[in-house]
Coordinates of C-alpha atoms and ligand atoms in Angstrom, one line a residue:
M1 CA 0.0 0.0 0.0
N2 CA 1.1 3.3 -1.1
I3 CA 0.6 5.7 2.1
I4 CA 1.6 8.7 0.1
E5 CA -1.4 9.5 -2.4
E6 CA -0.2 10.6 -5.4
R7 CA -1.8 13.2 -7.6
F8 CA -4.1 11.4 -10.1
E9 CA -2.4 12.6 -13.6
C10 CA -3.8 10.8 -17.0
P11 CA -0.9 9.4 -18.8
Y12 CA -3.0 9.6 -22.0
C13 CA -4.2 13.4 -21.9
G14 CA -2.5 14.9 -19.0
W15 CA -5.7 15.6 -17.1
T16 CA -5.4 16.5 -13.5
P17 CA -7.9 16.9 -10.8
D18 CA -9.4 20.4 -9.9
A19 CA -9.1 21.6 -6.3
G20 CA -11.2 19.8 -4.1
M21 CA -11.4 16.6 -6.1
E22 CA -7.9 15.3 -4.8
N23 CA -9.2 12.7 -2.7
I24 CA -11.0 10.6 -5.1
R25 CA -9.4 7.6 -6.3
W26 CA -9.8 7.7 -10.2
E27 CA -10.8 4.1 -11.7
H28 CA -10.4 6.1 -15.5
C29 CA -9.8 9.5 -16.5
P30 CA -13.0 11.7 -16.7
N31 CA -11.7 13.5 -19.6
C32 CA -10.5 10.7 -22.0
L33 CA -12.0 7.9 -19.9
S34 CA -9.0 6.0 -20.7
A35 CA -7.5 4.2 -17.4
L36 CA -4.3 2.4 -17.0
H37 CA -4.2 -1.7 -16.8
E38 CA -3.4 -2.2 -13.2
Y39 CA -6.1 -2.4 -11.2
D40 CA -7.4 -6.1 -9.8
Q41 CA -3.6 -7.3 -11.0
E42 CA -1.6 -7.5 -7.9
E43 CA 1.1 -9.4 -9.4
N44 CA 1.1 -9.0 -12.9
E45 CA 0.7 -5.3 -14.1
C46 CA 0.1 -5.0 -17.5
G47 CA 0.7 -1.1 -17.9
G48 CA -1.4 -1.1 -21.1
E49 CA -4.0 1.9 -21.8
L50 CA -7.4 0.7 -21.3
E51 CA -9.3 1.9 -24.0
P52 CA -12.7 3.0 -23.6
I53 CA -14.8 1.2 -26.3
S54 CA -18.2 1.3 -25.2
I55 CA -20.8 1.9 -22.6
W56 CA -23.4 -0.2 -20.9
V57 CA -26.3 0.7 -18.7
K58 CA -26.2 -1.3 -16.0
S59 CA -29.5 0.0 -14.2
R60 CA -31.5 3.3 -14.5
R61 CA -29.0 5.1 -12.4
E62 CA -26.0 3.4 -13.1
G63 CA -23.6 3.0 -16.2
E64 CA -20.4 1.5 -17.0
I65 CA -17.7 2.3 -19.1
I66 CA -16.3 -0.9 -20.9
H67 CA -12.6 -0.7 -21.5
R68 CA -10.2 -2.9 -23.4
C69 CA -6.5 -3.1 -23.0
V70 CA -4.9 -2.3 -25.7
I71 CA -2.0 -4.7 -24.5
C72 CA -3.5 -8.0 -23.3
G73 CA -7.0 -7.3 -24.8
E74 CA -8.6 -8.1 -21.3
L75 CA -12.0 -6.4 -20.9
H76 CA -12.7 -4.2 -17.9
T77 CA -15.4 -2.1 -16.8
S78 CA -15.5 0.8 -14.6
P79 CA -18.6 2.8 -13.3
M80 CA -19.5 6.0 -14.6
T81 CA -19.5 9.1 -12.6
K82 CA -20.6 12.6 -12.7
Y83 CA -17.4 13.9 -13.7
D84 CA -17.3 12.1 -17.1
N85 CA -17.1 14.0 -20.1
P86 CA -20.5 13.9 -21.6
I87 CA -19.5 14.2 -25.0
K88 CA -17.0 11.6 -24.9
L89 CA -19.7 9.2 -23.5
M90 CA -22.3 10.2 -26.0
S91 CA -20.0 9.1 -28.4
L92 CA -19.0 5.9 -27.2
A93 CA -22.6 5.3 -26.9
A94 CA -23.1 6.3 -30.7
G95 CA -20.4 4.5 -31.9
P96 CA -22.1 1.3 -33.5
L97 CA -24.5 3.9 -35.0
G98 CA -21.5 5.9 -36.3
T99 CA -20.2 2.9 -38.3
P100 CA -22.4 2.2 -41.3
A101 CA -24.3 -1.4 -41.1
F102 CA -23.9 -1.6 -45.0
P103 CA -21.1 -1.8 -47.4
V104 CA -20.2 1.7 -48.1
E105 CA -19.9 0.9 -52.0
R106 CA -23.3 0.2 -52.1
M107 CA -23.9 3.8 -51.3
Q108 CA -24.9 5.1 -54.8
E109 CA -27.4 1.9 -54.8
L110 CA -29.0 3.3 -51.8
L111 CA -28.9 7.0 -53.0
D112 CA -30.6 6.0 -56.2
L113 CA -33.2 4.0 -54.5
M114 CA -34.2 7.3 -52.5
G115 CA -35.3 8.7 -55.9
G116 CA -31.8 10.1 -56.7
Q117 CA -32.4 13.0 -54.2
G118 CA -29.2 12.2 -52.4
S119 CA -27.3 11.4 -56.2
M120 CA -23.7 13.1 -56.3
E121 CA -23.9 12.8 -60.1
G122 CA -24.5 16.6 -60.6
W123 CA -21.0 17.1 -59.0
N124 CA -18.6 15.9 -61.7
R125 CA -20.8 17.1 -64.7
E126 CA -19.0 19.6 -67.2
P127 CA -20.4 23.0 -67.0
R128 CA -22.6 23.9 -69.8
E129 CA -21.1 25.8 -72.9
Ligands
ZN1 ZN1 -7.2 11.3 -19.9
ZN2 ZN1 -3.4 -5.4 -20.1

């Protein structure tokens, strides 16, 4: 056990707690939501970055961030806190929606199905003489 409490400083984005937040034990950085893979590993500290990959809502009032270690691939969860960056949380939550669920090369076909309204054809046409 380390008696001297070290001031938290995020190794990934450099975030440090504001005054009055020094006693909080940060399981992950509330700014970039990353964490260091060291918890729960007494003998075998990995030291890898636990990258936030998703969030899940455990119960109505409780959500957790799902982390995946970039070195060993272990999955890890960490409860969300009120300090967590809401924009970052939102983008994690929207992750699967942001990835097209259909092949991008079929985009034109889909646009054609939409009645050509989204067609890009006009953009590479030569100007009229
Ligand atoms: Zn950070
Ligand atoms: Zn690891």
